PDB file of C-alpha atoms and ligand atoms in Angstrom:
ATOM      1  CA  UNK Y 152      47.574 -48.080 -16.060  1.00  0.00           C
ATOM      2  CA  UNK Y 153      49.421 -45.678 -17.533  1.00  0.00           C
ATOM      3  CA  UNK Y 154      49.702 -42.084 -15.842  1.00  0.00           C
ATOM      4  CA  UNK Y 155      49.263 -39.169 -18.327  1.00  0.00           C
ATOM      5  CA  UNK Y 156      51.747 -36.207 -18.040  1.00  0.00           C
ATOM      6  CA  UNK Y 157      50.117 -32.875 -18.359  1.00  0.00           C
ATOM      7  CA  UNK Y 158      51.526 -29.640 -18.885  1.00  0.00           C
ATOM      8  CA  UNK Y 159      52.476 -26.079 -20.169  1.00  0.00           C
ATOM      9  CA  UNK Y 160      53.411 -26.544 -24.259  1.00  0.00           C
ATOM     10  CA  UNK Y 161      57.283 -25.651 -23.850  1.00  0.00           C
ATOM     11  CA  UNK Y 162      57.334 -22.439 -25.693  1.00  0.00           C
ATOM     12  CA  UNK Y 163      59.728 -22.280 -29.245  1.00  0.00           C
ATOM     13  CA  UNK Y 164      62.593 -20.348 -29.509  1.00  0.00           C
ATOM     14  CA  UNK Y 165      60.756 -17.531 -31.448  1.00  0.00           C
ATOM     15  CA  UNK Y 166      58.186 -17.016 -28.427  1.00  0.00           C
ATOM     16  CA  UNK Y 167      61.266 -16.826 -25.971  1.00  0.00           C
ATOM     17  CA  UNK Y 168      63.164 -14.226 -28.323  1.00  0.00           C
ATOM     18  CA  UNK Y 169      60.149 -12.186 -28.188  1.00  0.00           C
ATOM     19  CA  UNK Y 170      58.719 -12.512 -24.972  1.00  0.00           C
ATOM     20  CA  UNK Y 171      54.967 -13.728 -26.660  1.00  0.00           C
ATOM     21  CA  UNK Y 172      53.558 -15.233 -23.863  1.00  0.00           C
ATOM     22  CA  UNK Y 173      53.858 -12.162 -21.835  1.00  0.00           C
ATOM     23  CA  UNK Y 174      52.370 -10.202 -25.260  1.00  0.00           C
ATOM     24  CA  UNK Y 175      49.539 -12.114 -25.399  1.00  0.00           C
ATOM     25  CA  UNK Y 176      48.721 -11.226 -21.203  1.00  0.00           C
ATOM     26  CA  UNK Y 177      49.271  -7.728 -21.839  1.00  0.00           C
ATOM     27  CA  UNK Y 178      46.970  -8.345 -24.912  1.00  0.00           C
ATOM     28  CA  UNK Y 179      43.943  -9.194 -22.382  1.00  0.00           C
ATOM     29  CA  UNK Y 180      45.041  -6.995 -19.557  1.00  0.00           C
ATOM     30  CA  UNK Y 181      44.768  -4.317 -22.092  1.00  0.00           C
ATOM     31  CA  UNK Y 182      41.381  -5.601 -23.382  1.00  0.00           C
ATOM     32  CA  UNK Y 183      39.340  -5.703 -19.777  1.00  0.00           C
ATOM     33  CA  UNK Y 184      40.968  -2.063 -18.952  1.00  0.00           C
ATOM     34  CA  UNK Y 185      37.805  -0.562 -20.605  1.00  0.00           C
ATOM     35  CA  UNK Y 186      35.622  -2.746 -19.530  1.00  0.00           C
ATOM     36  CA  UNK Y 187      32.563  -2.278 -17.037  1.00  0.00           C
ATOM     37  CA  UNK Y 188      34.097  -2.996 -13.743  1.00  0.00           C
ATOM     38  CA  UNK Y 189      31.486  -5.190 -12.108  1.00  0.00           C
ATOM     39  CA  UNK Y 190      33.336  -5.633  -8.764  1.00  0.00           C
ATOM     40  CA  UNK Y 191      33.235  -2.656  -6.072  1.00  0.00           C
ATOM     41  CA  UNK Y 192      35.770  -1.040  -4.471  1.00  0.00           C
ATOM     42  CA  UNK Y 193      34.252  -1.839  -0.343  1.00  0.00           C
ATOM     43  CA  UNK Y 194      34.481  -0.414   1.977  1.00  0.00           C
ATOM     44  CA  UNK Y 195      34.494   2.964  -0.114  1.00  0.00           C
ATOM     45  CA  UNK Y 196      31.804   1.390  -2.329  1.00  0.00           C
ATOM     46  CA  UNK Y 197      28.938  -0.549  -1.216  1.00  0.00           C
ATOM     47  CA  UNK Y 198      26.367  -2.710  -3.057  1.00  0.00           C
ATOM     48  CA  UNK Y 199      22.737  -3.425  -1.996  1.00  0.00           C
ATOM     49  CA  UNK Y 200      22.175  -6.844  -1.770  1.00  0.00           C
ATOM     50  CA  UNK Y 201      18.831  -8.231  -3.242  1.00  0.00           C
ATOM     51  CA  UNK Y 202      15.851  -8.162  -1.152  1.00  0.00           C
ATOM     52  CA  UNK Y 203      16.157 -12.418  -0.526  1.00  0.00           C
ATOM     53  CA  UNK Y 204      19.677 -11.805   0.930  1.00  0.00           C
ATOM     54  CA  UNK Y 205      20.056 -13.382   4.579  1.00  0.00           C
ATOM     55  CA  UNK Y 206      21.845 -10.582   6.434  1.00  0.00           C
ATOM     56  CA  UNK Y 207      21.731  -9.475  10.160  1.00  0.00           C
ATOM     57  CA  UNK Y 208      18.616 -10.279  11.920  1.00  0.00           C
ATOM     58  CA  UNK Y 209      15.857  -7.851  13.340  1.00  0.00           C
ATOM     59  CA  UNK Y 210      12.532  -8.237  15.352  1.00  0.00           C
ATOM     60  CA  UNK Y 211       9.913  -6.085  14.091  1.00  0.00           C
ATOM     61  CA  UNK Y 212       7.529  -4.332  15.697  1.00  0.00           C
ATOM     62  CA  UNK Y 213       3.485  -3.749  15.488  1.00  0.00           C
ATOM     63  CA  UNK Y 214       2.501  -1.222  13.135  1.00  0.00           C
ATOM     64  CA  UNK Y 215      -1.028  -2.822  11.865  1.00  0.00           C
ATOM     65  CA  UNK Y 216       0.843  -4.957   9.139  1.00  0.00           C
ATOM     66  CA  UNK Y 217       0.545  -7.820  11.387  1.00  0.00           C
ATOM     67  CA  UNK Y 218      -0.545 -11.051   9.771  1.00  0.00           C
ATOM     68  CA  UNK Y 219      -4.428 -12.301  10.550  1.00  0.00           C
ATOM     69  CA  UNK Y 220      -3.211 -15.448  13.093  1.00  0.00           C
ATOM     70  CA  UNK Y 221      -1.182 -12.368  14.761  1.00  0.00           C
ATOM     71  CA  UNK Y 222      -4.150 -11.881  17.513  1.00  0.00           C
ATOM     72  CA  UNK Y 223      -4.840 -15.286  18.095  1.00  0.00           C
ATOM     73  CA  UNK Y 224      -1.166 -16.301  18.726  1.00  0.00           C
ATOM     74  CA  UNK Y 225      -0.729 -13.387  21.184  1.00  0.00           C
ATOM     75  CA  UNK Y 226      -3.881 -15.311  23.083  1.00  0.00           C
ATOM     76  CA  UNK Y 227      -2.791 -18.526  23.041  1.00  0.00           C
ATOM     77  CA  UNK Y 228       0.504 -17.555  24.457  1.00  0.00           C
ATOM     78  CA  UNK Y 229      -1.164 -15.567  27.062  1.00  0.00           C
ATOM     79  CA  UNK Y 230       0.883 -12.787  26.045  1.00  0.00           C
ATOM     80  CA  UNK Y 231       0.069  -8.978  27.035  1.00  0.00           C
ATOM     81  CA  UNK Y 232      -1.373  -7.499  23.804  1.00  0.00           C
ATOM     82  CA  UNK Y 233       1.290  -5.225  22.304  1.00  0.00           C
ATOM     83  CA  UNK Y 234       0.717  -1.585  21.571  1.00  0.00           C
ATOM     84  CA  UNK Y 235       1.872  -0.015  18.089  1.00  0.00           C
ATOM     85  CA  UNK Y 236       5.601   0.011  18.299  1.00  0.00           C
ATOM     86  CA  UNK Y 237       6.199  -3.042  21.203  1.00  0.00           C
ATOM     87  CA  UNK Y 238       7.451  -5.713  19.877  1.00  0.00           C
ATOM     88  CA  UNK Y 239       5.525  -9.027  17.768  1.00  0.00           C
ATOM     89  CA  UNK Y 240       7.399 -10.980  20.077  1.00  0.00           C
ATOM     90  CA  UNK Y 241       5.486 -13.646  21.921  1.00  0.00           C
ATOM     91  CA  UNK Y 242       8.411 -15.742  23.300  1.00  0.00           C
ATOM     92  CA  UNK Y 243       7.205 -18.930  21.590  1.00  0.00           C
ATOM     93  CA  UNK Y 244      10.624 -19.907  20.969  1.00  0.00           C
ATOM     94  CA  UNK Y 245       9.667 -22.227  17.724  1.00  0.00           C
ATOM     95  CA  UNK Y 246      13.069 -20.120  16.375  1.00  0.00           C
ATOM     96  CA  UNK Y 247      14.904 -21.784  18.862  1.00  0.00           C
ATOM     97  CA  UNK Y 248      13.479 -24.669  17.733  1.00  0.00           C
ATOM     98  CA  UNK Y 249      13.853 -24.425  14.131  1.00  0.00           C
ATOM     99  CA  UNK Y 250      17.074 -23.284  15.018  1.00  0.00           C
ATOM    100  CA  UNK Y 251      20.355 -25.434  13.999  1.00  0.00           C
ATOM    101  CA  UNK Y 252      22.168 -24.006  17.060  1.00  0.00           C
ATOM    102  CA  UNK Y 253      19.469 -23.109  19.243  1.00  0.00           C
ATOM    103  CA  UNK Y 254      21.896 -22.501  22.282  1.00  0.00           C
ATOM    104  CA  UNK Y 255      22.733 -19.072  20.292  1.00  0.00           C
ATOM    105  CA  UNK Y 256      19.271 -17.975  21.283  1.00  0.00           C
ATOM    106  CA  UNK Y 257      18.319 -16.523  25.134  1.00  0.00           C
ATOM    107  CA  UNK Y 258      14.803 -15.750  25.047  1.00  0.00           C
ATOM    108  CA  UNK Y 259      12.638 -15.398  28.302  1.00  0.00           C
ATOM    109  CA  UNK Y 260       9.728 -13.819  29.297  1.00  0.00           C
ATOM    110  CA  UNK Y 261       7.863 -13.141  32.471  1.00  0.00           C
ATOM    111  CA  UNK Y 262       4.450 -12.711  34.340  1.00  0.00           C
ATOM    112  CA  UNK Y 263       3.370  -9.188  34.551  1.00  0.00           C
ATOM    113  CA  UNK Y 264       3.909  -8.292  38.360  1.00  0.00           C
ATOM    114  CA  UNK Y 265       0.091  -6.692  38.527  1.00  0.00           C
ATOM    115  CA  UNK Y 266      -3.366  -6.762  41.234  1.00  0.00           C
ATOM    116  CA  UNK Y 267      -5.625  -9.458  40.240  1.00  0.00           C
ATOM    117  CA  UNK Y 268      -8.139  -7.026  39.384  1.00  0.00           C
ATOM    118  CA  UNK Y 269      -5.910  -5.865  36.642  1.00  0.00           C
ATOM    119  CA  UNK Y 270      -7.090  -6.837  32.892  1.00  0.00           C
ATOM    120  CA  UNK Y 271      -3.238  -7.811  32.325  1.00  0.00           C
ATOM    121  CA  UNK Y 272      -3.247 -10.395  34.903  1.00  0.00           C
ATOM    122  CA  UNK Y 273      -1.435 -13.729  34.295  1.00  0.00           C
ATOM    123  CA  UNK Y 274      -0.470 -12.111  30.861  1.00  0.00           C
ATOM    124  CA  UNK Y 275       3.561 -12.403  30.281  1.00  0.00           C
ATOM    125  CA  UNK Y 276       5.950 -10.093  28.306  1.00  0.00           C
ATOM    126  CA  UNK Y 277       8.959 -11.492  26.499  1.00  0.00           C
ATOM    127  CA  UNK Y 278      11.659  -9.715  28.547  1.00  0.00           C
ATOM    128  CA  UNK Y 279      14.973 -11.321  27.169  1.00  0.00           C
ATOM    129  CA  UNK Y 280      15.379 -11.931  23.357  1.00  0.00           C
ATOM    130  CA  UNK Y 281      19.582 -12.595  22.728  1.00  0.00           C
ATOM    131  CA  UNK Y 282      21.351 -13.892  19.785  1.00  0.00           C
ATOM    132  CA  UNK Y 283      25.134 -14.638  19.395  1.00  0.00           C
ATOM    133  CA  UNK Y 284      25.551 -14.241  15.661  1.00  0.00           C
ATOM    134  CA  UNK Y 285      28.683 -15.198  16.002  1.00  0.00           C
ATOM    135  CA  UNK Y 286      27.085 -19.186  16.209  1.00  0.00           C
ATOM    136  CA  UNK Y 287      24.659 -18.089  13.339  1.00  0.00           C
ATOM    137  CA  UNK Y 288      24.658 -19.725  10.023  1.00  0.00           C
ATOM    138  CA  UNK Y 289      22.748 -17.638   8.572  1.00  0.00           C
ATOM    139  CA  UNK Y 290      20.336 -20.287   6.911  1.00  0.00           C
ATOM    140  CA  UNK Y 291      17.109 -18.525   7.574  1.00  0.00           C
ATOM    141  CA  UNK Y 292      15.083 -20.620   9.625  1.00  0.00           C
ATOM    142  CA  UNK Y 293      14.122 -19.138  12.349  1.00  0.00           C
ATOM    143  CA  UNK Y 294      12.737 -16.602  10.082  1.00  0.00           C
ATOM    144  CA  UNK Y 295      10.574 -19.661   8.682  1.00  0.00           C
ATOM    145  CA  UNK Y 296       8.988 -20.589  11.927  1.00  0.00           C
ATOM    146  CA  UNK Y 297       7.941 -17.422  13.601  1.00  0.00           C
ATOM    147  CA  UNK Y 298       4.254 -17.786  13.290  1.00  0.00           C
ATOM    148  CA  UNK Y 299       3.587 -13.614  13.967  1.00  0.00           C
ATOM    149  CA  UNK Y 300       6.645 -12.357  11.336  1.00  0.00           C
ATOM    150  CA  UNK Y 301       8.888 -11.041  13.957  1.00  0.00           C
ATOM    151  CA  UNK Y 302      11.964 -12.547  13.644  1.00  0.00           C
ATOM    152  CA  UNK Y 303      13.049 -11.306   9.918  1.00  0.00           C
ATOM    153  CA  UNK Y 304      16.898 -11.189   8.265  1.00  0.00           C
ATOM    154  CA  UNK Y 305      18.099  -7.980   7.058  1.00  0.00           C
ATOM    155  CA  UNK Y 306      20.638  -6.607   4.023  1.00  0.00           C
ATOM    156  CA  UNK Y 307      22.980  -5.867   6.298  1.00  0.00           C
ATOM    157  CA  UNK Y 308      26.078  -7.884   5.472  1.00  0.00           C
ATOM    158  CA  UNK Y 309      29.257  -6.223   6.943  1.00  0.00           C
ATOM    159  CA  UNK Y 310      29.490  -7.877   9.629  1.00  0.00           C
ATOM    160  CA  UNK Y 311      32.951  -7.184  12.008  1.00  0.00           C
ATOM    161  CA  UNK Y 312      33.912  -7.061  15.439  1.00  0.00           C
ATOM    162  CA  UNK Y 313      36.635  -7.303  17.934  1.00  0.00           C
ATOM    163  CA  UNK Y 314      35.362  -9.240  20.797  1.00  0.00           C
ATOM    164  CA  UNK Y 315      33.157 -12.409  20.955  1.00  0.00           C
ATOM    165  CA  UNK Y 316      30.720 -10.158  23.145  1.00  0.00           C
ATOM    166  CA  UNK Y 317      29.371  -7.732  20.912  1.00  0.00           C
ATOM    167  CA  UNK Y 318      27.968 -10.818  18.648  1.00  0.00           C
ATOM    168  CA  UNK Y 319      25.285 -10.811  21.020  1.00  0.00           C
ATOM    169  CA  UNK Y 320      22.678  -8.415  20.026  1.00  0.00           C
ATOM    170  CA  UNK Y 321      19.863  -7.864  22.925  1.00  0.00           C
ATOM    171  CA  UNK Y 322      16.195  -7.343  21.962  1.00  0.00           C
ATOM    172  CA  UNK Y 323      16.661  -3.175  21.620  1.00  0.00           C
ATOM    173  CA  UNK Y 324      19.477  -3.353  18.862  1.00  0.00           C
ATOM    174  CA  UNK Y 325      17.303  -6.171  17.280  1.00  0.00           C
ATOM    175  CA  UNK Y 326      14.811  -3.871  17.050  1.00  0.00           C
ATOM    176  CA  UNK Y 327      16.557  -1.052  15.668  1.00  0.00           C
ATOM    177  CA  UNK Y 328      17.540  -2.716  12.670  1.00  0.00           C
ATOM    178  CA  UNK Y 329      14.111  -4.279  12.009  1.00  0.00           C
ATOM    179  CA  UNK Y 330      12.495  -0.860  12.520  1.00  0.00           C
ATOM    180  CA  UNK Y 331      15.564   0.625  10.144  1.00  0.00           C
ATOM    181  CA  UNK Y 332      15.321  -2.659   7.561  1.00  0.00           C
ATOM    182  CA  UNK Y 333      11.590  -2.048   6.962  1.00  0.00           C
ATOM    183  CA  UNK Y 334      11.600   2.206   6.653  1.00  0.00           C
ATOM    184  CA  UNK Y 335      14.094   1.149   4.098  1.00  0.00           C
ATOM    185  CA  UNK Y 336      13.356  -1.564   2.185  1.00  0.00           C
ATOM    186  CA  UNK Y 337       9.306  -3.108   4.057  1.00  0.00           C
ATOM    187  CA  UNK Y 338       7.680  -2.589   0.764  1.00  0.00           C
ATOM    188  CA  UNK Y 339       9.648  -4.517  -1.256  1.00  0.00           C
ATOM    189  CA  UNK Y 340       9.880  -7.717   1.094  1.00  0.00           C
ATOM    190  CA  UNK Y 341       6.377  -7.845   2.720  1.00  0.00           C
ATOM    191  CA  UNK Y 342       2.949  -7.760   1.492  1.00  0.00           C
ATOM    192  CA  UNK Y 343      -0.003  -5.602   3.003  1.00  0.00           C
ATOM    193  CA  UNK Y 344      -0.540  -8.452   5.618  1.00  0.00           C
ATOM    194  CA  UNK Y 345       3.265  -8.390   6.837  1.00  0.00           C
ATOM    195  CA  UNK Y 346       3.595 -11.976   5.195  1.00  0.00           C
ATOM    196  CA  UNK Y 347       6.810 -12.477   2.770  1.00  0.00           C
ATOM    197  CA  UNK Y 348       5.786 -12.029  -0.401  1.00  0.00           C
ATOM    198  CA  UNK Y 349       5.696 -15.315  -2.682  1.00  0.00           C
ATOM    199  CA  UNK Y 350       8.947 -13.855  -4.603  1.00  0.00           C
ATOM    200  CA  UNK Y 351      10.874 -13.236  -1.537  1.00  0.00           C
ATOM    201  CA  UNK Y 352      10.041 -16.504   0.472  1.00  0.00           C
ATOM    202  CA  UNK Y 353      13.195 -18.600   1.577  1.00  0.00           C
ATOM    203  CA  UNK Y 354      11.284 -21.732  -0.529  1.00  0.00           C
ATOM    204  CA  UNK Y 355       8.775 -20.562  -2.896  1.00  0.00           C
ATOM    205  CA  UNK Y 356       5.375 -22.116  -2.780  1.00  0.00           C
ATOM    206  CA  UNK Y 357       6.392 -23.925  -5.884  1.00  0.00           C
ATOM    207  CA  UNK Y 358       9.321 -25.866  -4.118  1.00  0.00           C
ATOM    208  CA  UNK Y 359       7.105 -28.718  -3.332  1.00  0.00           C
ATOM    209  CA  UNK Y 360      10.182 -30.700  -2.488  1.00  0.00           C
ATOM    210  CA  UNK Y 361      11.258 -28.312   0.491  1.00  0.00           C
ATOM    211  CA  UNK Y 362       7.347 -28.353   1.246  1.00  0.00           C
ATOM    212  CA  UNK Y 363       6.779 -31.717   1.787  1.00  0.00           C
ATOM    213  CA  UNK Y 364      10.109 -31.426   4.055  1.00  0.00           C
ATOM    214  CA  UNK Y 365       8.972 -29.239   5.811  1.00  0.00           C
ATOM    215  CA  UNK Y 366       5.877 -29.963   6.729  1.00  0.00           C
ATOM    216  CA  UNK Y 367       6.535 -33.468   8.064  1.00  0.00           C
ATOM    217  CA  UNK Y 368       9.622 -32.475   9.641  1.00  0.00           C
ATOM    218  CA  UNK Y 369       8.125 -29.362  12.000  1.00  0.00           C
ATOM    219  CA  UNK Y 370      10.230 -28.093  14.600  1.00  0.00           C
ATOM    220  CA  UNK Y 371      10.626 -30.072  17.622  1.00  0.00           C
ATOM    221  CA  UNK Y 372       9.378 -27.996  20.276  1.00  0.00           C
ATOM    222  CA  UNK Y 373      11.889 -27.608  23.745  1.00  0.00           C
ATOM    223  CA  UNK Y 374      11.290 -29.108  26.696  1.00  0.00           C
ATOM    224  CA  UNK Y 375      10.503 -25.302  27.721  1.00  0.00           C
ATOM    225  CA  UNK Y 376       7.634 -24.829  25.313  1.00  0.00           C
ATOM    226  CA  UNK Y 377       5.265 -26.067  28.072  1.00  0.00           C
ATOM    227  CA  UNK Y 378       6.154 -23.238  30.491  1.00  0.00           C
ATOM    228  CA  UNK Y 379       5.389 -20.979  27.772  1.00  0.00           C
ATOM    229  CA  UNK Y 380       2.034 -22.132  27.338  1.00  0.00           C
ATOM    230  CA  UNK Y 381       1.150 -22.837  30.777  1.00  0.00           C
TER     231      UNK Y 381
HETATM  232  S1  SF4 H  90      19.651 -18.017  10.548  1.00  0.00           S
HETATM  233 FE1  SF4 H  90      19.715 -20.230  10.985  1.00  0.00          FE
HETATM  234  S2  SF4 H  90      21.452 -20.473  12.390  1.00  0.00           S
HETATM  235 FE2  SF4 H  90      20.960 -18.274  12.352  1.00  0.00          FE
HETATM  236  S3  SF4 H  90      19.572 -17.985  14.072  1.00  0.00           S
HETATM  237 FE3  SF4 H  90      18.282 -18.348  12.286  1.00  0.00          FE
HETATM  238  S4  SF4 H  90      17.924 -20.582  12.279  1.00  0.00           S
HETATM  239 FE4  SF4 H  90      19.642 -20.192  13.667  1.00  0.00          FE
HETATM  240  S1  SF4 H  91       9.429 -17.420  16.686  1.00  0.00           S
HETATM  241 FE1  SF4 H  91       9.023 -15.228  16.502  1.00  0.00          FE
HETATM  242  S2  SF4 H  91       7.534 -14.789  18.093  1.00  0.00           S
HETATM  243 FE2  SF4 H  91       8.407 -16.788  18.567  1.00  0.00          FE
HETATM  244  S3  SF4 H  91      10.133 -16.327  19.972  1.00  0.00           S
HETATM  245 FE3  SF4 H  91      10.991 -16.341  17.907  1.00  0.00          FE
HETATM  246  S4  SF4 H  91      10.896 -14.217  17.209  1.00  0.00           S
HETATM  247 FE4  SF4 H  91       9.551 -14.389  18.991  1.00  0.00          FE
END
């Protein structure tokens, strides 16, 4: 089998004389000088990313958006019943679980230290909610499996940082930038019941494919799931 040299057409003697190759590159240099520049000039410049875009995450709060299961989740996981402004979180962990690196997670929660006679006894509040983003693939998940909407990803895409350490965002700055994400930019990603609306789902109802996938692969749950519930 023969092999089939490729290459650059040598030029002629007439396109060496007068430098046409270089011509013809200051031809289209010349040409895209008055174009629309489409690219921006960060960090001067920024862009807004669409509303699907998987940024940095956030947990959001309540503010009586929450979805109709939100209630009967906070129940189940006998979880203090959060005022207006405390977090959705009920430590359920199924991010971790969906999660592909679930070790970049820390999330614990604890029995409220109160009399018996109080009507929060033997309720818990998720006290610990950590994630390294530096182990983060930003694949959106997590956001998939949290059955009360908490866990959401953000537009927020310039992402930098000198030590390892400040990868780990704690349950406060989490919260920050959900609270910040959805003054911003709530309307256009949720509907009225705090759900993702159809357009702005990961997979769209219509991916059957990624349905089917999904449904008969659910999240294994960790061996700690049975504390939670307990
Ligand atoms: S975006 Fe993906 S990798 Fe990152 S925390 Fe969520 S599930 Fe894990
Ligand atoms: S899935 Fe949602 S509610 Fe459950 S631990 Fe994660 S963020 Fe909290």
């Amino acid at each position: 089998m023969g092999i089939k040299k490729v290459g650059a057409k040598p030029q002629t003697l007439v396109e060496k004389i007068f430098f046409l190759d270089f011509i013809k590159g200051l031809k289209t240099t010349i040409k895209h000088l008055w174009k629309k520049v489409i690219t921006v000039d960060f960090p001067y410049e920024v862009v807004t990313p669409p509303i699907r875009f998987r940024g940095i995450h956030g947990l959001r709060t309540v503010d009586g958006t929450e979805n109709p299961e939100f209630d009967s989740w906070v129940k189940r996981l006998k979880i203090k019943p959060p005022e207006p402004g405390e977090t959705r979180c009920i430590a359920c962990k199924f991010c971790q679980a969906a999660c592909p690196v679930p070790e970049l997670f820390d999330i614990q929660s604890e029995k409220l230290d109160v009399p018996e006679d109080h009507p929060h006894y033997g309720l818990k509040v998720m006290t610990v909610f950590n994630m390294d983003l530096s182990k983060c693939t930003f694949c959106g998940l997590c956001t998939q499996a949290c059955p009360t909407d908490c866990i959401i990803m953000t537009d927020i895409y310039d992402l930098s940082s000198y030590t390892r350490k400040s990868w780990v965002l704690d349950k406060d700055v989490l919260t920050q930038i959900a609270n910040d994400f959805v003054a911003r930019r709530g309307k256009e990603k949720f509907d009225e019941k705090s759900a993702w609306r159809e357009d702005q789902k990961l997979w769209p109802e219509y991916d059957k494919t990624r349905e089917r996938l999904w449904d008969f692969n659910m999240p294994r749950l960790g061996p700690n799931y049975q504390d939670q519930t307990a």
